[in-house]
Amino acid sequence: MSGQPSVRTTEGVVAGLWKHGQAEFRGIPYAQPPVGRLRFLAPAPPPRWEGTRQAVEFGPRVPQSMPDFGPAIAAPAGATDWLTLNVRTPDPGAAGLPVLVWIHGGAYIAGSSDDPMYDPTALTEAGLVVVSLNYRVGAEGFALLEGAPANRGFLDQIAALRWVRRNIAAFGGDPDRVTVAGQSAGAGSIAALLTMEETRGLFRRAITHSVPGWHCSRELAEEVSTALAGRLGTVPTAAALADVDPWSLASALTSLGAELSGHRERWGRLSRTGVAMCPVIDGDLLRETPWSALNGGRAGGTELLVGHTRDEFRLFTVMTGRSGTITDEDARTALDLFAPDPGGADAYRAAQPQASSEALFEWVYGDALFRMPSVLLAEANAAAGGTSFLFELRFGSPAQGGILGACHSLDVPLAFGALDSPTGRQLCGDPAIPEAVAVSRQLRQAWAAFAHTGDPGWAAYEPGRRLTRLVDAEPETAPYPEQVSRRIWEGHAPLPFDLVRGVRASGRDLGAALPGAGTGGTGPERDPDSKAR
């Protein structure tokens, strides 16, 4: 193909590039850069331009923080045009193609749409227009600050969906056939978007993999923001933090996450996650958890494809080097903090009295943080009048002798068909083993069929039968396999992280005068359980 593909959007003409015979447009702004006078505000409408804007490079990454087990990320020089999106279309001259909008994960503190794991080639070959986007994460997107709207990362996602509504027809897509898809924090974002009045008419279907049960009460979020600002010698207001370098603020959040154990008596369950910041039940944009809103009839159901992996938490015990080291005390603490009350901890022990400490530890963490939020979302969506389709990924990664099992994030390169990406090669083999190729084909076909028709190819999940697709080299549809966990959690939707009542905040809790406080100092010894993503 000769020349650049070009499309006229409502803001101006963009010129992209040809990739595998498909037209790709990168780094298109859907809002103004959220810096200077716009920092910590709701996203402002994108700029307009004359002439043709080159759309051949991905937009810059939003400032990244990391969980306590993650590698450091160096700050890039310069660019602050963080709120951009990318479009890949099989034919910009087409009309009425279904659209898939991908919202990346990353624990609400990291992640970017330029990850090679999100290469849309295989999905676009299935007839989809694929959009991916960057949104504010970490403190830029989710710190609760005086003088700023809460959950700015969600506001960014809504602004991107409005851009899609306005513009996607020019790329061959149908604005009335939009499916939003995401994994981990991206799936949690979508669960929240399902309940918001602001998203009505912006998408028709949703795909959520490994929905996290992570939200903060306002009171806890206020203390976290106070502690974060205290590390920088200031207070948690938009005005006070406006002049703090964004990457320095992100680094301070990484440091706070690594020292969460110092706040365990006051911050409770949050202190055992390794990640200090997540969406806030703010009473405005996000009035309650998605499970509460759907079950209470305050949000309507939709066409929903939801799934989780069998061994959700295994990735984290391996990544932190803790595989084979989990003690009885570790397991007791996990059960006491994360099993549902009343009686959840005893129910776990009674269900598998011979289980090892490590098995109990991974079981309750995987259930509390990903598996049960996913299943309960499917049930709540059906209760609200929607149609839910459930799957469990049972195919195990061959990496490291198979120790990872069917771990968190394994489903992402499989669903995108990005087996040649660095993550795909790491998890699926280099080259990918035949079983991984077969499972990848299954998930891609399910995504494409669901985006086209609302049916992934197996029976809906309904009370009574609870049919679930077991995704493996030889798939089958059967009753939900994690029945013990489902029964333990029945009637116990995930609750927001909250302060431990009766424990007064101290100077330490509020980030004041910590020994070595700051982005480069040393602090309290890390909690060995601080590692959930």
PDB file of C-alpha atoms in Angstrom, residues 3-175:
ATOM      1  CA  GLY A   3       1.070   6.573   1.112  1.00  0.00           C
ATOM      2  CA  GLN A   4      -0.171   7.035   4.635  1.00  0.00           C
ATOM      3  CA  PRO A   5      -3.745   6.201   5.598  1.00  0.00           C
ATOM      4  CA  SER A   6      -5.541   9.356   6.701  1.00  0.00           C
ATOM      5  CA  VAL A   7      -8.818  10.040   8.478  1.00  0.00           C
ATOM      6  CA  ARG A   8     -10.634  13.250   9.356  1.00  0.00           C
ATOM      7  CA  THR A   9     -11.695  13.355  13.005  1.00  0.00           C
ATOM      8  CA  THR A  10     -13.796  16.048  14.642  1.00  0.00           C
ATOM      9  CA  GLU A  11     -10.556  17.703  15.806  1.00  0.00           C
ATOM     10  CA  GLY A  12      -8.627  17.463  12.551  1.00  0.00           C
ATOM     11  CA  VAL A  13      -7.005  15.108  10.040  1.00  0.00           C
ATOM     12  CA  VAL A  14      -4.697  12.353  11.294  1.00  0.00           C
ATOM     13  CA  ALA A  15      -2.226  10.395   9.163  1.00  0.00           C
ATOM     14  CA  GLY A  16      -1.187   6.953  10.358  1.00  0.00           C
ATOM     15  CA  LEU A  17       0.778   3.995   9.047  1.00  0.00           C
ATOM     16  CA  TRP A  18       0.131   0.625   7.487  1.00  0.00           C
ATOM     17  CA  LYS A  19       0.765  -2.363   9.753  1.00  0.00           C
ATOM     18  CA  HIS A  20       0.221  -5.906   8.458  1.00  0.00           C
ATOM     19  CA  GLY A  21      -2.083  -4.497   5.812  1.00  0.00           C
ATOM     20  CA  GLN A  22      -4.147  -2.657   8.443  1.00  0.00           C
ATOM     21  CA  ALA A  23      -4.355   1.064   9.097  1.00  0.00           C
ATOM     22  CA  GLU A  24      -3.023   2.158  12.474  1.00  0.00           C
ATOM     23  CA  PHE A  25      -3.217   5.590  14.056  1.00  0.00           C
ATOM     24  CA  ARG A  26      -1.217   6.210  17.223  1.00  0.00           C
ATOM     25  CA  GLY A  27      -1.080   8.884  19.871  1.00  0.00           C
ATOM     26  CA  ILE A  28      -4.309  10.728  18.988  1.00  0.00           C
ATOM     27  CA  PRO A  29      -5.213  13.141  21.798  1.00  0.00           C
ATOM     28  CA  TYR A  30      -8.687  12.637  23.263  1.00  0.00           C
ATOM     29  CA  ALA A  31      -8.139  15.381  25.874  1.00  0.00           C
ATOM     30  CA  GLN A  32      -5.670  18.151  26.556  1.00  0.00           C
ATOM     31  CA  PRO A  33      -2.472  17.321  28.468  1.00  0.00           C
ATOM     32  CA  PRO A  34      -3.451  17.304  32.185  1.00  0.00           C
ATOM     33  CA  VAL A  35      -0.575  19.471  33.337  1.00  0.00           C
ATOM     34  CA  GLY A  36      -0.116  23.074  34.409  1.00  0.00           C
ATOM     35  CA  ARG A  37      -3.465  24.689  35.150  1.00  0.00           C
ATOM     36  CA  LEU A  38      -5.241  21.459  34.087  1.00  0.00           C
ATOM     37  CA  ARG A  39      -3.369  19.163  36.460  1.00  0.00           C
ATOM     38  CA  PHE A  40      -5.644  17.080  38.707  1.00  0.00           C
ATOM     39  CA  LEU A  41      -8.735  18.403  36.922  1.00  0.00           C
ATOM     40  CA  ALA A  42     -11.284  16.529  34.859  1.00  0.00           C
ATOM     41  CA  PRO A  43     -10.054  15.973  31.289  1.00  0.00           C
ATOM     42  CA  ALA A  44     -10.485  19.039  29.087  1.00  0.00           C
ATOM     43  CA  PRO A  45     -11.689  18.721  25.452  1.00  0.00           C
ATOM     44  CA  PRO A  46      -8.892  17.875  23.009  1.00  0.00           C
ATOM     45  CA  PRO A  47      -7.255  20.595  20.937  1.00  0.00           C
ATOM     46  CA  ARG A  48      -8.155  21.158  17.304  1.00  0.00           C
ATOM     47  CA  TRP A  49      -5.538  21.518  14.614  1.00  0.00           C
ATOM     48  CA  GLU A  50      -5.162  22.710  11.053  1.00  0.00           C
ATOM     49  CA  GLY A  51      -3.554  20.571   8.382  1.00  0.00           C
ATOM     50  CA  THR A  52      -2.598  16.956   9.049  1.00  0.00           C
ATOM     51  CA  ARG A  53      -1.391  15.592  12.379  1.00  0.00           C
ATOM     52  CA  GLN A  54       1.079  12.722  12.232  1.00  0.00           C
ATOM     53  CA  ALA A  55      -0.258   9.741  14.208  1.00  0.00           C
ATOM     54  CA  VAL A  56       2.612   7.279  13.838  1.00  0.00           C
ATOM     55  CA  GLU A  57       4.080   7.221  17.374  1.00  0.00           C
ATOM     56  CA  PHE A  58       2.457   6.106  20.600  1.00  0.00           C
ATOM     57  CA  GLY A  59       1.735   8.855  23.081  1.00  0.00           C
ATOM     58  CA  PRO A  60       3.992   9.193  26.140  1.00  0.00           C
ATOM     59  CA  ARG A  61       3.325   7.048  29.179  1.00  0.00           C
ATOM     60  CA  VAL A  62       1.476   8.482  32.133  1.00  0.00           C
ATOM     61  CA  PRO A  63       3.787   8.749  35.187  1.00  0.00           C
ATOM     62  CA  GLN A  64       4.184   5.206  36.508  1.00  0.00           C
ATOM     63  CA  SER A  65       4.350   3.913  40.050  1.00  0.00           C
ATOM     64  CA  MET A  66       5.083   0.290  40.842  1.00  0.00           C
ATOM     65  CA  PRO A  67       3.925  -2.280  43.389  1.00  0.00           C
ATOM     66  CA  ASP A  68       6.496  -3.211  45.993  1.00  0.00           C
ATOM     67  CA  PHE A  69       7.727  -6.163  43.940  1.00  0.00           C
ATOM     68  CA  GLY A  70       8.071  -4.320  40.633  1.00  0.00           C
ATOM     69  CA  PRO A  71      11.149  -2.892  38.905  1.00  0.00           C
ATOM     70  CA  ALA A  72      11.832   0.823  38.919  1.00  0.00           C
ATOM     71  CA  ILE A  73      10.694   2.835  35.905  1.00  0.00           C
ATOM     72  CA  ALA A  74      12.821   5.708  34.688  1.00  0.00           C
ATOM     73  CA  ALA A  75      11.055   8.971  33.933  1.00  0.00           C
ATOM     74  CA  PRO A  76      11.186   9.907  30.238  1.00  0.00           C
ATOM     75  CA  ALA A  77      12.187  13.384  29.234  1.00  0.00           C
ATOM     76  CA  GLY A  78       9.685  16.003  28.262  1.00  0.00           C
ATOM     77  CA  ALA A  79       6.342  14.983  26.811  1.00  0.00           C
ATOM     78  CA  THR A  80       3.220  15.352  28.924  1.00  0.00           C
ATOM     79  CA  ASP A  81       0.583  14.595  26.272  1.00  0.00           C
ATOM     80  CA  TRP A  82      -0.513  11.571  28.291  1.00  0.00           C
ATOM     81  CA  LEU A  83      -4.183  11.368  27.325  1.00  0.00           C
ATOM     82  CA  THR A  84      -3.980   9.739  23.928  1.00  0.00           C
ATOM     83  CA  LEU A  85      -5.442   6.718  22.198  1.00  0.00           C
ATOM     84  CA  ASN A  86      -4.638   4.447  19.283  1.00  0.00           C
ATOM     85  CA  VAL A  87      -6.897   3.011  16.568  1.00  0.00           C
ATOM     86  CA  ARG A  88      -6.237  -0.028  14.390  1.00  0.00           C
ATOM     87  CA  THR A  89      -8.787  -0.703  11.648  1.00  0.00           C
ATOM     88  CA  PRO A  90      -8.920  -3.380   8.948  1.00  0.00           C
ATOM     89  CA  ASP A  91     -10.309  -0.793   6.534  1.00  0.00           C
ATOM     90  CA  PRO A  92     -10.756   2.939   7.216  1.00  0.00           C
ATOM     91  CA  GLY A  93     -13.128   3.028   4.242  1.00  0.00           C
ATOM     92  CA  ALA A  94     -15.451   0.420   5.719  1.00  0.00           C
ATOM     93  CA  ALA A  95     -18.653   1.062   7.671  1.00  0.00           C
ATOM     94  CA  GLY A  96     -20.407  -0.585  10.578  1.00  0.00           C
ATOM     95  CA  LEU A  97     -17.548  -2.719  11.933  1.00  0.00           C
ATOM     96  CA  PRO A  98     -17.774  -3.712  15.615  1.00  0.00           C
ATOM     97  CA  VAL A  99     -15.401  -1.823  17.891  1.00  0.00           C
ATOM     98  CA  LEU A 100     -13.344  -3.105  20.819  1.00  0.00           C
ATOM     99  CA  VAL A 101     -11.950  -0.526  23.260  1.00  0.00           C
ATOM    100  CA  TRP A 102      -9.117  -1.895  25.409  1.00  0.00           C
ATOM    101  CA  ILE A 103      -8.476  -0.478  28.904  1.00  0.00           C
ATOM    102  CA  HIS A 104      -5.127  -1.704  30.219  1.00  0.00           C
ATOM    103  CA  GLY A 105      -4.396  -3.053  33.683  1.00  0.00           C
ATOM    104  CA  GLY A 106      -1.537  -2.272  36.052  1.00  0.00           C
ATOM    105  CA  ALA A 107      -2.943  -2.156  39.604  1.00  0.00           C
ATOM    106  CA  TYR A 108      -4.356   1.358  38.936  1.00  0.00           C
ATOM    107  CA  ILE A 109      -0.807   2.737  39.337  1.00  0.00           C
ATOM    108  CA  ALA A 110       0.958   1.667  36.124  1.00  0.00           C
ATOM    109  CA  GLY A 111       0.419   0.414  32.583  1.00  0.00           C
ATOM    110  CA  SER A 112       0.338   1.809  29.060  1.00  0.00           C
ATOM    111  CA  SER A 113      -1.392   1.109  25.768  1.00  0.00           C
ATOM    112  CA  ASP A 114       1.939   0.726  23.947  1.00  0.00           C
ATOM    113  CA  ASP A 115       2.714  -2.638  25.575  1.00  0.00           C
ATOM    114  CA  PRO A 116       3.480  -5.160  22.767  1.00  0.00           C
ATOM    115  CA  MET A 117       1.248  -7.628  24.621  1.00  0.00           C
ATOM    116  CA  TYR A 118      -1.688  -5.510  23.361  1.00  0.00           C
ATOM    117  CA  ASP A 119      -0.801  -5.837  19.662  1.00  0.00           C
ATOM    118  CA  PRO A 120      -4.258  -5.805  17.999  1.00  0.00           C
ATOM    119  CA  THR A 121      -3.268  -7.473  14.718  1.00  0.00           C
ATOM    120  CA  ALA A 122      -5.065 -10.777  15.298  1.00  0.00           C
ATOM    121  CA  LEU A 123      -8.230  -9.106  16.606  1.00  0.00           C
ATOM    122  CA  THR A 124      -8.347  -6.654  13.708  1.00  0.00           C
ATOM    123  CA  GLU A 125      -7.982  -9.593  11.321  1.00  0.00           C
ATOM    124  CA  ALA A 126     -11.190 -10.902  12.922  1.00  0.00           C
ATOM    125  CA  GLY A 127     -13.029  -7.815  11.679  1.00  0.00           C
ATOM    126  CA  LEU A 128     -12.792  -5.558  14.715  1.00  0.00           C
ATOM    127  CA  VAL A 129     -11.739  -1.928  14.944  1.00  0.00           C
ATOM    128  CA  VAL A 130      -9.502  -1.913  18.032  1.00  0.00           C
ATOM    129  CA  VAL A 131      -8.950   1.168  20.197  1.00  0.00           C
ATOM    130  CA  SER A 132      -6.502   1.318  23.108  1.00  0.00           C
ATOM    131  CA  LEU A 133      -5.961   4.246  25.439  1.00  0.00           C
ATOM    132  CA  ASN A 134      -3.804   5.754  28.152  1.00  0.00           C
ATOM    133  CA  TYR A 135      -5.436   7.193  31.255  1.00  0.00           C
ATOM    134  CA  ARG A 136      -4.111   8.756  34.433  1.00  0.00           C
ATOM    135  CA  VAL A 137      -2.962   6.153  36.954  1.00  0.00           C
ATOM    136  CA  GLY A 138      -1.445   6.356  40.421  1.00  0.00           C
ATOM    137  CA  ALA A 139      -1.593   9.694  42.206  1.00  0.00           C
ATOM    138  CA  GLU A 140      -2.343  11.627  39.002  1.00  0.00           C
ATOM    139  CA  GLY A 141      -5.487   9.565  38.473  1.00  0.00           C
ATOM    140  CA  PHE A 142      -6.654   8.329  41.866  1.00  0.00           C
ATOM    141  CA  ALA A 143      -5.219  10.354  44.779  1.00  0.00           C
ATOM    142  CA  LEU A 144      -8.084  11.949  46.715  1.00  0.00           C
ATOM    143  CA  LEU A 145      -7.147  15.627  46.802  1.00  0.00           C
ATOM    144  CA  GLU A 146      -8.908  18.719  48.029  1.00  0.00           C
ATOM    145  CA  GLY A 147      -9.760  20.916  45.037  1.00  0.00           C
ATOM    146  CA  ALA A 148      -9.786  18.056  42.517  1.00  0.00           C
ATOM    147  CA  PRO A 149     -12.434  15.576  41.355  1.00  0.00           C
ATOM    148  CA  ALA A 150     -11.981  12.019  42.584  1.00  0.00           C
ATOM    149  CA  ASN A 151     -11.258   9.076  40.279  1.00  0.00           C
ATOM    150  CA  ARG A 152      -9.788  11.168  37.498  1.00  0.00           C
ATOM    151  CA  GLY A 153      -8.588   7.999  35.789  1.00  0.00           C
ATOM    152  CA  PHE A 154     -12.220   6.985  35.284  1.00  0.00           C
ATOM    153  CA  LEU A 155     -13.044  10.470  33.978  1.00  0.00           C
ATOM    154  CA  ASP A 156     -10.260  10.014  31.420  1.00  0.00           C
ATOM    155  CA  GLN A 157     -11.711   6.679  30.307  1.00  0.00           C
ATOM    156  CA  ILE A 158     -15.140   8.286  29.879  1.00  0.00           C
ATOM    157  CA  ALA A 159     -13.594  11.089  27.816  1.00  0.00           C
ATOM    158  CA  ALA A 160     -11.902   8.504  25.584  1.00  0.00           C
ATOM    159  CA  LEU A 161     -15.191   6.647  25.108  1.00  0.00           C
ATOM    160  CA  ARG A 162     -16.861   9.938  24.136  1.00  0.00           C
ATOM    161  CA  TRP A 163     -14.112  10.471  21.561  1.00  0.00           C
ATOM    162  CA  VAL A 164     -14.846   6.997  20.193  1.00  0.00           C
ATOM    163  CA  ARG A 165     -18.541   7.821  20.023  1.00  0.00           C
ATOM    164  CA  ARG A 166     -17.787  10.973  18.006  1.00  0.00           C
ATOM    165  CA  ASN A 167     -15.094   9.637  15.721  1.00  0.00           C
ATOM    166  CA  ILE A 168     -15.017   5.887  15.284  1.00  0.00           C
ATOM    167  CA  ALA A 169     -17.290   5.861  12.233  1.00  0.00           C
ATOM    168  CA  ALA A 170     -14.538   7.690  10.330  1.00  0.00           C
ATOM    169  CA  PHE A 171     -12.300   4.636  10.938  1.00  0.00           C
ATOM    170  CA  GLY A 172     -14.917   2.147   9.719  1.00  0.00           C
ATOM    171  CA  GLY A 173     -16.406   1.403  13.145  1.00  0.00           C
ATOM    172  CA  ASP A 174     -19.987   1.431  14.371  1.00  0.00           C
ATOM    173  CA  PRO A 175     -20.438   3.729  17.414  1.00  0.00           C
TER     174      PRO A 175
END
